[in-house]
mmCIF file of C-alpha atoms in Angstrom:
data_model
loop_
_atom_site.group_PDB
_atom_site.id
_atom_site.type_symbol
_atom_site.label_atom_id
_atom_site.label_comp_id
_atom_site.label_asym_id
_atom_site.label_seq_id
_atom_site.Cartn_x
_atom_site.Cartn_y
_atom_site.Cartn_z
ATOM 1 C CA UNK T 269 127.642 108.626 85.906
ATOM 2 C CA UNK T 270 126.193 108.082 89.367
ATOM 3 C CA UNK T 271 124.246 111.256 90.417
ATOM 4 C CA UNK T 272 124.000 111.001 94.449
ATOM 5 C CA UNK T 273 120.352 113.743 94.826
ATOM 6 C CA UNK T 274 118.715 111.373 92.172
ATOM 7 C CA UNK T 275 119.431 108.232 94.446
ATOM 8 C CA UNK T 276 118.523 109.918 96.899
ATOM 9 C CA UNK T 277 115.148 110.886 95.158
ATOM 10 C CA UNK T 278 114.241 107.937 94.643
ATOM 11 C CA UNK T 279 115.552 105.993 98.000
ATOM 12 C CA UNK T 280 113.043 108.702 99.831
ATOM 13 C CA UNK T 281 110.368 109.066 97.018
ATOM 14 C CA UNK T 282 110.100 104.780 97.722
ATOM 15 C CA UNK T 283 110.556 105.128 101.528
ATOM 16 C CA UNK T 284 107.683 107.674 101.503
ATOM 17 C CA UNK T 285 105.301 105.147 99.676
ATOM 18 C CA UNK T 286 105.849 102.027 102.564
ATOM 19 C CA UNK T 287 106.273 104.102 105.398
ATOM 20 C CA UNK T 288 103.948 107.320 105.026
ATOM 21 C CA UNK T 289 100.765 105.530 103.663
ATOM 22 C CA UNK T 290 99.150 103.988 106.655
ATOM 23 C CA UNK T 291 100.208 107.761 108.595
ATOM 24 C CA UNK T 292 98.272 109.667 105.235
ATOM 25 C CA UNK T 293 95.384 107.285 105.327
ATOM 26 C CA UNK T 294 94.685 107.644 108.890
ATOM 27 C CA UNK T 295 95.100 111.752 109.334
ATOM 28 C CA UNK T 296 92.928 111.886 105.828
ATOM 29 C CA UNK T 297 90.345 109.236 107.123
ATOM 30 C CA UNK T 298 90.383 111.244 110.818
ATOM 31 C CA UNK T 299 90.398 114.752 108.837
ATOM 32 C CA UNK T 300 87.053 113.376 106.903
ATOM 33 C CA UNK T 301 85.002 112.975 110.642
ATOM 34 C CA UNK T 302 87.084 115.389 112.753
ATOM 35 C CA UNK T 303 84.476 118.419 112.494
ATOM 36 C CA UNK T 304 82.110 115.717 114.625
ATOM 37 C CA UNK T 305 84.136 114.838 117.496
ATOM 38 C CA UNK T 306 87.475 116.836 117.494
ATOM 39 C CA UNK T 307 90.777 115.607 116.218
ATOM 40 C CA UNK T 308 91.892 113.321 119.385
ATOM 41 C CA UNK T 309 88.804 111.339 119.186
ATOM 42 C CA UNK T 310 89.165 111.208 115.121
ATOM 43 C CA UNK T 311 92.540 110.023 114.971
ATOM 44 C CA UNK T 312 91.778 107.451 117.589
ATOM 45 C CA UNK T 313 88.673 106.284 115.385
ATOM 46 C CA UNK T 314 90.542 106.622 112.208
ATOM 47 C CA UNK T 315 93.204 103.782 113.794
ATOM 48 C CA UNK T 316 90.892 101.704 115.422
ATOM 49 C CA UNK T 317 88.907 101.124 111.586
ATOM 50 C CA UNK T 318 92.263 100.897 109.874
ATOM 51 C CA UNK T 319 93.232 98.088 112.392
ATOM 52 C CA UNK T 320 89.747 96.574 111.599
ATOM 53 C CA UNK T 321 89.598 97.264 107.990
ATOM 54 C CA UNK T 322 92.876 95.478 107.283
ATOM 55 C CA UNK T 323 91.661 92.328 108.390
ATOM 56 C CA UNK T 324 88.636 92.427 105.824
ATOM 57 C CA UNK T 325 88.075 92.108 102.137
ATOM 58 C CA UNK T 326 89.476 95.310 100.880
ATOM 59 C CA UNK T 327 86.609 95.979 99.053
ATOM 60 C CA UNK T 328 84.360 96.027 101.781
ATOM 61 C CA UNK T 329 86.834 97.965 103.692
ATOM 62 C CA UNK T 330 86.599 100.798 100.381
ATOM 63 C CA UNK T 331 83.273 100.836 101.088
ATOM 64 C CA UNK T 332 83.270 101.223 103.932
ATOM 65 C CA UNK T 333 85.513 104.351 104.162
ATOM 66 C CA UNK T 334 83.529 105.644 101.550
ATOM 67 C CA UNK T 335 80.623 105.403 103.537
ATOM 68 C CA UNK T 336 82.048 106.632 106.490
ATOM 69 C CA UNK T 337 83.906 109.348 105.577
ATOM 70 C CA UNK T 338 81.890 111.089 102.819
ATOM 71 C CA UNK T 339 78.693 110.827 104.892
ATOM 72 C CA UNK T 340 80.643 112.457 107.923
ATOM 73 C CA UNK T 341 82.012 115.432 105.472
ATOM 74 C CA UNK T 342 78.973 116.126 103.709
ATOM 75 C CA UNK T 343 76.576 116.458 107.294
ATOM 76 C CA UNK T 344 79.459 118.836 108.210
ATOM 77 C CA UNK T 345 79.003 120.669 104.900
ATOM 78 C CA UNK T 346 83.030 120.662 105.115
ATOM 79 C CA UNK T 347 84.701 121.624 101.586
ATOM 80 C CA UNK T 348 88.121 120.308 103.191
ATOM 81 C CA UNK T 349 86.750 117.261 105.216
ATOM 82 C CA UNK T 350 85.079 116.398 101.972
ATOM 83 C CA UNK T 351 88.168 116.213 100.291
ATOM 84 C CA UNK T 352 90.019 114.415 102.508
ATOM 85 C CA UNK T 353 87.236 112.021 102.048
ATOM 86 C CA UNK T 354 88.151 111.422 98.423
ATOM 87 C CA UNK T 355 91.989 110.927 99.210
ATOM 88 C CA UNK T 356 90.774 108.606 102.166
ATOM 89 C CA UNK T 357 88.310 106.617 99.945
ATOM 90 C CA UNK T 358 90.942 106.496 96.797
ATOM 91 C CA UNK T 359 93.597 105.375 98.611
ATOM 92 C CA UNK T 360 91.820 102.754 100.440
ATOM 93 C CA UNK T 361 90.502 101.585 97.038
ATOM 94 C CA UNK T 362 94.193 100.877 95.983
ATOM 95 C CA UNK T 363 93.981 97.484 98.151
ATOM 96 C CA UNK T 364 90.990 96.673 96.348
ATOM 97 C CA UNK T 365 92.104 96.456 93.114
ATOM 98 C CA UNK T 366 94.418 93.602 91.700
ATOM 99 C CA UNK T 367 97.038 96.075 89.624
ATOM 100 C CA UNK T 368 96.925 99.217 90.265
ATOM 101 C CA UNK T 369 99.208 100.209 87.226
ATOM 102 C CA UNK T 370 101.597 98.441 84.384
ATOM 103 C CA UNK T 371 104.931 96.836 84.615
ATOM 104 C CA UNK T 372 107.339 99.535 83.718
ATOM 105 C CA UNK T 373 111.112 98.711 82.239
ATOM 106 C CA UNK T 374 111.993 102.135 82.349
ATOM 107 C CA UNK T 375 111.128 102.630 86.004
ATOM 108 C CA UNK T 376 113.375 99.482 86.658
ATOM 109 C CA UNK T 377 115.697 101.050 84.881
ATOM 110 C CA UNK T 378 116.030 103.457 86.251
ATOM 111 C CA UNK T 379 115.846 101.956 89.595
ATOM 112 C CA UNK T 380 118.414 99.650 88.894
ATOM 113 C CA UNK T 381 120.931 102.330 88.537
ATOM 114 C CA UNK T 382 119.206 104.553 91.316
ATOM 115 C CA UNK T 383 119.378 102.492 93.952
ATOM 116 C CA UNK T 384 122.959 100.901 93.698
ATOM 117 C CA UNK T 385 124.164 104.728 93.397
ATOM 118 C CA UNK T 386 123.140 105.800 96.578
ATOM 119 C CA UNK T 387 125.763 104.329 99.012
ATOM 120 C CA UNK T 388 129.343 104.629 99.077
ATOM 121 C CA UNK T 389 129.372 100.954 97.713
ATOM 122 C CA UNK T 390 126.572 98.207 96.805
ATOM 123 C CA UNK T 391 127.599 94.621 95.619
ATOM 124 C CA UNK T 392 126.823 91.177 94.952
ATOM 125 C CA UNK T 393 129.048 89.154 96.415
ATOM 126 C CA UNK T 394 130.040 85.118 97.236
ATOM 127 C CA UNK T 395 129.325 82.288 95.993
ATOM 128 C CA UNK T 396 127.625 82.940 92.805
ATOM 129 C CA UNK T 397 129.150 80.221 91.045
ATOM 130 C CA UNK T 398 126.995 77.914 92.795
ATOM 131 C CA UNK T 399 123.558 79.299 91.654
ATOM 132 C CA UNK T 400 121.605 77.880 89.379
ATOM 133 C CA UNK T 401 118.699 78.533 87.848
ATOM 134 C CA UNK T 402 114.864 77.549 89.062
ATOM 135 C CA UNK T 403 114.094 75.752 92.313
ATOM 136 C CA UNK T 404 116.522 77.541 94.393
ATOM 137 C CA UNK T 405 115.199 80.075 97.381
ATOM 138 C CA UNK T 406 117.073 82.822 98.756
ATOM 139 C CA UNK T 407 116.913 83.543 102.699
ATOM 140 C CA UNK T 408 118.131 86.804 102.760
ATOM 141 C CA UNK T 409 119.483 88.566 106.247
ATOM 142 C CA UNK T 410 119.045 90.952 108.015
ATOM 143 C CA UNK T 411 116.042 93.044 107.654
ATOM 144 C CA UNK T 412 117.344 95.828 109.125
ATOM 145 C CA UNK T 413 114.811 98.902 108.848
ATOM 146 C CA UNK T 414 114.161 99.139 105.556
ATOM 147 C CA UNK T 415 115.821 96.536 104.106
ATOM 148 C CA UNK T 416 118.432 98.914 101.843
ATOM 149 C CA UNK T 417 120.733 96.333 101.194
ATOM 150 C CA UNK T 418 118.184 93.927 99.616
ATOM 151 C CA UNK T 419 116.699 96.488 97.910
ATOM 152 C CA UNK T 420 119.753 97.803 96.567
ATOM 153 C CA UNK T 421 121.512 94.295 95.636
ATOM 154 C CA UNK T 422 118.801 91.588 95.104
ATOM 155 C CA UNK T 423 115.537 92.829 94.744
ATOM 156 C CA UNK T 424 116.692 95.579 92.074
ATOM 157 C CA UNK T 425 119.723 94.387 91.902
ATOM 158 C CA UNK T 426 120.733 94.107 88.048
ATOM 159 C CA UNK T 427 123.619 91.725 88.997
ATOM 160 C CA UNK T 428 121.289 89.495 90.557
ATOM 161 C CA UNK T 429 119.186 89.476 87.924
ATOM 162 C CA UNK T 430 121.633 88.218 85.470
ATOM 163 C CA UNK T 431 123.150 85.845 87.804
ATOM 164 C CA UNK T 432 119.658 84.216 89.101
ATOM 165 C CA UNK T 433 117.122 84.589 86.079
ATOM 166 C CA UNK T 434 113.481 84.532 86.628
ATOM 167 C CA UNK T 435 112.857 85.316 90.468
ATOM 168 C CA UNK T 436 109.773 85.804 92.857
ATOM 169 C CA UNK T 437 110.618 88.029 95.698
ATOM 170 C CA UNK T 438 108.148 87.704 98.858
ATOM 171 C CA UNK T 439 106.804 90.627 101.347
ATOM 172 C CA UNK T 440 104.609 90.552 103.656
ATOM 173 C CA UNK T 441 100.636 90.219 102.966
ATOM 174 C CA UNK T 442 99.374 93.290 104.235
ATOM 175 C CA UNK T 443 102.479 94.924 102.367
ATOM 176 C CA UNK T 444 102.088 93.343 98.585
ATOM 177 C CA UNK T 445 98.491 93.367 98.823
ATOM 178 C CA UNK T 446 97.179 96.509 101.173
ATOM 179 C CA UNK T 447 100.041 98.638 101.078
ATOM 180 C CA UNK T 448 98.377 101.589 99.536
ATOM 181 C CA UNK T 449 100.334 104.109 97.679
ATOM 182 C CA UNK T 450 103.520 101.218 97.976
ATOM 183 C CA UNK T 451 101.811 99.166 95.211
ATOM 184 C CA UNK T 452 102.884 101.720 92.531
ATOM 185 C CA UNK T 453 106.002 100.185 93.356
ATOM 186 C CA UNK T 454 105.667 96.743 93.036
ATOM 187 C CA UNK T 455 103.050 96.720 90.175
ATOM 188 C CA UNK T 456 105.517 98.173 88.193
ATOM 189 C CA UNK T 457 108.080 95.992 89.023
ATOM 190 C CA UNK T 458 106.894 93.167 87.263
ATOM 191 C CA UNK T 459 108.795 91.381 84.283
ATOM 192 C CA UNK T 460 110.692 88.240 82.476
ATOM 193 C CA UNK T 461 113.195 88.745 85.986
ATOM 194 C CA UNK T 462 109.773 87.673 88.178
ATOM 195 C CA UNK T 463 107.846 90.250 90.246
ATOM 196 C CA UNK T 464 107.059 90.492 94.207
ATOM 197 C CA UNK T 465 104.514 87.892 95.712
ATOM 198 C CA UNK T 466 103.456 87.838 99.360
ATOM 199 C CA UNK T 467 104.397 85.352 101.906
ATOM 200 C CA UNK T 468 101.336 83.241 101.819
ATOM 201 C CA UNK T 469 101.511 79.422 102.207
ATOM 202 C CA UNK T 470 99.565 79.027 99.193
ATOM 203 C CA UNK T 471 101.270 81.445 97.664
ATOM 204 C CA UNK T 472 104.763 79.778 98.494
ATOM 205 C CA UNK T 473 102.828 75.831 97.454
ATOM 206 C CA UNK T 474 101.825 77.434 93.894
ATOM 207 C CA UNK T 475 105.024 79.351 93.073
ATOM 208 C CA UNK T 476 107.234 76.468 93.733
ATOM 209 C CA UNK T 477 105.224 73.427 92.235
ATOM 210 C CA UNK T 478 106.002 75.471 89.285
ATOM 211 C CA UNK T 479 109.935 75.500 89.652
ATOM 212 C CA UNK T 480 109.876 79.187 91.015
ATOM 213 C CA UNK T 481 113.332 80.570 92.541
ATOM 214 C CA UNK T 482 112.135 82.376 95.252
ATOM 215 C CA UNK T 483 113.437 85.358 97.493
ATOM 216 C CA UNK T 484 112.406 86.631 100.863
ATOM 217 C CA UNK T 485 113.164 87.673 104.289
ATOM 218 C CA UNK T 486 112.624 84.969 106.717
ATOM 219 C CA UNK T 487 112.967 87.501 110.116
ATOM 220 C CA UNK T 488 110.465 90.177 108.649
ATOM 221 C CA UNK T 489 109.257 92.718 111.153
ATOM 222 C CA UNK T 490 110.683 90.735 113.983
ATOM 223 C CA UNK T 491 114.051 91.536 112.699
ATOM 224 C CA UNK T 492 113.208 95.195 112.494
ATOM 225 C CA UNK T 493 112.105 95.242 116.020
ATOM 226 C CA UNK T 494 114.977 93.993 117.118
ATOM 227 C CA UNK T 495 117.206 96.147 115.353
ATOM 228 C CA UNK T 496 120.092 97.747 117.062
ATOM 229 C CA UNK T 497 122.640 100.277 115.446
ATOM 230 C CA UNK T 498 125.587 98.526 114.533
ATOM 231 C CA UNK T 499 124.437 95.376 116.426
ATOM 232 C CA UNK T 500 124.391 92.159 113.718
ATOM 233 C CA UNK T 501 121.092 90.733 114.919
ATOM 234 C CA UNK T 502 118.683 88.122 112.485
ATOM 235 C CA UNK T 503 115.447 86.491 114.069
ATOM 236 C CA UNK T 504 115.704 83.069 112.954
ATOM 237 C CA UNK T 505 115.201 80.855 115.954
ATOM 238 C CA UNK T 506 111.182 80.391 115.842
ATOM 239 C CA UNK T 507 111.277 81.136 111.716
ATOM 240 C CA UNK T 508 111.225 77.770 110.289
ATOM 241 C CA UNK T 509 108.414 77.614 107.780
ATOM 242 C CA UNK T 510 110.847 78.617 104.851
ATOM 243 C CA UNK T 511 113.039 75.482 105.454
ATOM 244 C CA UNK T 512 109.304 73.520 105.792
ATOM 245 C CA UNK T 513 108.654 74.604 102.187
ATOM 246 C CA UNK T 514 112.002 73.715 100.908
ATOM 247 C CA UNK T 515 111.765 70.163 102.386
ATOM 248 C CA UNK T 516 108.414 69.620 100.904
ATOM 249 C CA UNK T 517 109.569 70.640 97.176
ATOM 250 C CA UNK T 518 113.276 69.938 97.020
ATOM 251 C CA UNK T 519 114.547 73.120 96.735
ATOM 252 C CA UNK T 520 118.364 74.538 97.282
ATOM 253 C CA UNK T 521 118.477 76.946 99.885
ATOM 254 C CA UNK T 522 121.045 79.693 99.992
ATOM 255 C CA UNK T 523 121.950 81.445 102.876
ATOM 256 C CA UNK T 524 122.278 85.254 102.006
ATOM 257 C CA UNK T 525 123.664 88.126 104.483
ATOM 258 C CA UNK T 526 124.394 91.629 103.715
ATOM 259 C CA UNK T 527 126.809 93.747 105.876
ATOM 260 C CA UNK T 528 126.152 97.324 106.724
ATOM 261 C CA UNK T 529 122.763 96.810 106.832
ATOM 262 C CA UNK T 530 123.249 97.451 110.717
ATOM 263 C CA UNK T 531 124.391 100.768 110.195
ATOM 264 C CA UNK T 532 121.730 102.100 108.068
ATOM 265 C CA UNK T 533 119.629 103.517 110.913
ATOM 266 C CA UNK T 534 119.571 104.999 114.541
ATOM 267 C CA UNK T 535 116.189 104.003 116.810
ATOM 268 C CA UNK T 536 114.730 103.775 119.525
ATOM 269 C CA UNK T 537 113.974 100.840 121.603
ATOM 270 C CA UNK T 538 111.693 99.410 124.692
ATOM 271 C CA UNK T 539 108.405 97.787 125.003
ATOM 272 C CA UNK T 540 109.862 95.188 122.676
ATOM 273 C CA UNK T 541 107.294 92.249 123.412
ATOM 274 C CA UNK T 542 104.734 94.665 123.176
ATOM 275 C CA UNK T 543 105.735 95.186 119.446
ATOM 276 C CA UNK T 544 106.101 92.017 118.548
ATOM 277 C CA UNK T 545 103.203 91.576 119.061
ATOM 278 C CA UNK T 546 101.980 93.418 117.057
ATOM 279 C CA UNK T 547 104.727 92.249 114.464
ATOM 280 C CA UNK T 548 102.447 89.108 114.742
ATOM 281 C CA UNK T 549 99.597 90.950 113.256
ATOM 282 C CA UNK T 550 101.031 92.551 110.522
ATOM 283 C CA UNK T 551 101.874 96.032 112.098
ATOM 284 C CA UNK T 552 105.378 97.147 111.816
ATOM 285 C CA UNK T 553 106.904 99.164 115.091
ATOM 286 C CA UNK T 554 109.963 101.249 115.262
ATOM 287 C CA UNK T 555 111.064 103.982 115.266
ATOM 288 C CA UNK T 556 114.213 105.454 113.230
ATOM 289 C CA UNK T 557 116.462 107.910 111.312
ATOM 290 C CA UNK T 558 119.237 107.731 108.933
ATOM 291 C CA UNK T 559 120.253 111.195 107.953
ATOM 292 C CA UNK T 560 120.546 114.301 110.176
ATOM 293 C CA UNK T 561 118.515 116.270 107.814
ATOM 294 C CA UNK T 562 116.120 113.579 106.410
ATOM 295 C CA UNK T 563 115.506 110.621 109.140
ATOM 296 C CA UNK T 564 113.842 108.589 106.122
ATOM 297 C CA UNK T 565 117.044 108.417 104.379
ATOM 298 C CA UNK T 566 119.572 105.648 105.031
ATOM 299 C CA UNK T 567 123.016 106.813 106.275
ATOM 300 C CA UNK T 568 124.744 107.277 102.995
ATOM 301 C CA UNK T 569 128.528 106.504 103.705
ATOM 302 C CA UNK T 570 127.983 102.733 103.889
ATOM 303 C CA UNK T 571 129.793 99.707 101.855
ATOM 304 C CA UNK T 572 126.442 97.613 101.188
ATOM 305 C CA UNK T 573 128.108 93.899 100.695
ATOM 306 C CA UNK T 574 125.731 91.501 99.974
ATOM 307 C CA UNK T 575 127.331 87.810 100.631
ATOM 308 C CA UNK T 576 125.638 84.730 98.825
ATOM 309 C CA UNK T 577 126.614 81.579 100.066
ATOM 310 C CA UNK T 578 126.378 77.981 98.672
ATOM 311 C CA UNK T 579 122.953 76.412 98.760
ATOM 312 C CA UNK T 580 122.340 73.132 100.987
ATOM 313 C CA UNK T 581 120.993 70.703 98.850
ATOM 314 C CA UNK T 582 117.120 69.968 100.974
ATOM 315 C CA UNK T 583 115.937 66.368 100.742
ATOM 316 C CA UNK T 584 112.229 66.571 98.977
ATOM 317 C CA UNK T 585 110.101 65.358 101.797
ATOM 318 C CA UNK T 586 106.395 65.804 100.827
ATOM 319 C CA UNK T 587 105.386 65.701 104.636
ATOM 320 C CA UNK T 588 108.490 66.654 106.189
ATOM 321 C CA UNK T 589 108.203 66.199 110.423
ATOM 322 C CA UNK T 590 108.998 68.740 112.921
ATOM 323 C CA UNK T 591 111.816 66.461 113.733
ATOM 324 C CA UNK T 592 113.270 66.960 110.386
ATOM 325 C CA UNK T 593 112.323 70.723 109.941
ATOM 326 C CA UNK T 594 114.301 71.113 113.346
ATOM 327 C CA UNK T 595 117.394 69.302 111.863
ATOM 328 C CA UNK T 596 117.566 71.221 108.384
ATOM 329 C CA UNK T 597 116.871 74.148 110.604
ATOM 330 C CA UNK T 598 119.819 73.946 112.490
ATOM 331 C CA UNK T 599 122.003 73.364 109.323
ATOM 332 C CA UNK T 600 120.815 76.610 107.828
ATOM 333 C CA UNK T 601 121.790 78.506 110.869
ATOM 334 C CA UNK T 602 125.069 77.020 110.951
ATOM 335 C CA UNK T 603 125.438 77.607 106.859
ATOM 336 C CA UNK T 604 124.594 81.643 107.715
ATOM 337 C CA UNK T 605 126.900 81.482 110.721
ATOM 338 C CA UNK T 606 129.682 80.125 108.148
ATOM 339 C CA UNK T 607 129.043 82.596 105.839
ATOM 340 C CA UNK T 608 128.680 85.626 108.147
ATOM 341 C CA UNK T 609 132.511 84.512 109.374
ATOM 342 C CA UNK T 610 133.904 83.793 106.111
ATOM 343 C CA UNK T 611 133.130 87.184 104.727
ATOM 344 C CA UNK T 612 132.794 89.716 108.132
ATOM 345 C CA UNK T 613 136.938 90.578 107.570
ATOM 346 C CA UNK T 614 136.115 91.085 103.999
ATOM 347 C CA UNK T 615 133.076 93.211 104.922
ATOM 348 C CA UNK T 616 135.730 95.101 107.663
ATOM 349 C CA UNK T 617 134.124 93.972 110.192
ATOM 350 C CA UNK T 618 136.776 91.254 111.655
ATOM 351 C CA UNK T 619 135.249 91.374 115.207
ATOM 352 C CA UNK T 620 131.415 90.880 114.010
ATOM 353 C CA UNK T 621 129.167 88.590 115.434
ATOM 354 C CA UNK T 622 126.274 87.067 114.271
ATOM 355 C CA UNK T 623 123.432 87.388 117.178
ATOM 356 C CA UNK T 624 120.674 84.879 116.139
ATOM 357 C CA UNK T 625 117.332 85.376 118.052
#
């Protein structure tokens, strides 16, 4: 029996983990120096070493907060700057470790039934006749905020699971591999199904020399920015290194698109090429809310359909040219197009269309 609070519970407890950690590491690191130069002036330093210490080898960047903030608390001879030292220096040791914890089949468990139980209804949908198993690659679409709907039906989807076999889902570097308290999360989620890689290209080279199926996002944080409420929106125009990798190792692409997704969140817009600019260096900008009484929860009355459609069958081209990149390109984005039409009435969304930036 689905229990709505404990989907809830765990939809927020996993929000809280990608979206609160760089906010907890910078008021801890700032709370660590603030009795030196004031809170304004900490919280400006505290940001301006994150966006520095991101770039580096995270175990200089540990050290470095260690260093930094500890030294700070102790000439202060402040108990509570002290501690927030510790948090500060802890945390930013998470990104220098390789695991930070076991795989756990009773947290994906758990999270398989959690997350499809939070909506009004999540499902795997299309053409899953058509899948077969290894060297196949998933685009899914769209991002959205927080990307419920591949959470909910792909990622931990059990359906998927069963359907696809052994899968490596892809995130963004500074996510899988310096996203603090987040890598809980994906530590755990390691298994026979696969486990979460990041987008790397030699990440990407390695997983599929080996036969891989892979899973990602192609849009990312541009997708985000752009996201509108109710607005059907991907960022696919200038994202063609997905379709580069599945020329150079043969793969079957399937297009995947999940309706509702737009409805998820409210936000607010402006200074959009300001923000994707900052997309471009890792940094995710918006700014949302879902429910009334908790803006990190997703809007909960939604029918989460996740469409997957048949896979184009990629040449393997071991130096593919921009020429031909361009030309599979284009037959992906007519492939989503096809699918987001075939399936919008189904979705009950007749009138729907698909913007493609």
């Amino acid at each position: 029996k689905k229990v709505w609070w404990m989907s809830a519970l765990l939809m927020g407890c996993s929000g809280l983990t990608w979206v609160l950690s760089i906010p907890l590491l910078v008021y801890t690191l700032a709370g660590s120096i603030q009795p030196h130069m004031g809170w304004p002036c900490a919280v400006c330093t505290a940001v301006a070493m994150f966006s520095v210490l991101v770039q580096v080898d995270q175990r200089i960047a540990a050290a470095t907060v260690l260093v930094v903030s500890s030294c700070s608390a102790l000439a202060a001879r402040a108990g509570t700057a002290l501690l927030l030292a510790l948090v500060a220096t802890w945390m930013t040791s998470l990104n220098a470790r390789l695991r930070v914890c076991q795989p756990s089949k009773k947290l994906l468990s758990f999270q398989y039934w959690g997350y499809s139980g939070y909506h009004k209804r999540s499902e795997l949908l299309g053409a899953l006749e058509t899948i077969r198993r290894g060297r196949s690659f998933f685009a899914c679409h769209p991002h959205g905020i927080l990307s419920v709907g591949w959470i909910s039906n792909v990622v931990w989807g059990r359906k998927f699971h069963e359907v696809v076999g052994k899968c490596f889902y892809l995130v963004d570097p500074t996510l899988r591999n310096k996203g603090l308290l987040a890598k809980f999360f994906l530590d755990a989620y390691e298994g026979p199904h696969g486990g979460l890689r990041d987008t790397r290209g030699k990440t990407l080279d390695s997983l599929m020399e080996q036969g891989e199926s892979l899973c990602m996002i192609p849009g990312a944080y541009q997708e985000a920015t752009r996201f509108t409420h109710g607005c059907e929106r991907v960022a696919l125009r200038n994202r063609k290194g997905f379709v580069k990798y599945c020329l150079r190792h043969g793969y079957r692409l399937h297009p995947v698109y999940t309706f509702g997704e737009s409805e998820t969140y409210f936000t607010l817009g402006g200074f959009d090429k300001f923000r994707l600019w900052l997309n471009t260096k890792g940094i995710p900008t918006v700014a949302f809310w879902g429910l009334p009484w908790c803006p990190l929860l997703p809007r909960r009355h939604l029918e989460m359909l996740t469409f997957v459609g048949p896979p184009l069958e990629l040449p393997r081209i071991s130096a593919p040219t921009p020429q031909e990149v361009d030309e599979w390109h284009s037959k992906y984005i007519t492939a989503l197009t096809d699918l987001f039409n075939k399936h919008k009435a189904e979705a009950g969304k007749p009138d729907a269309v698909l913007e493609v930036f």
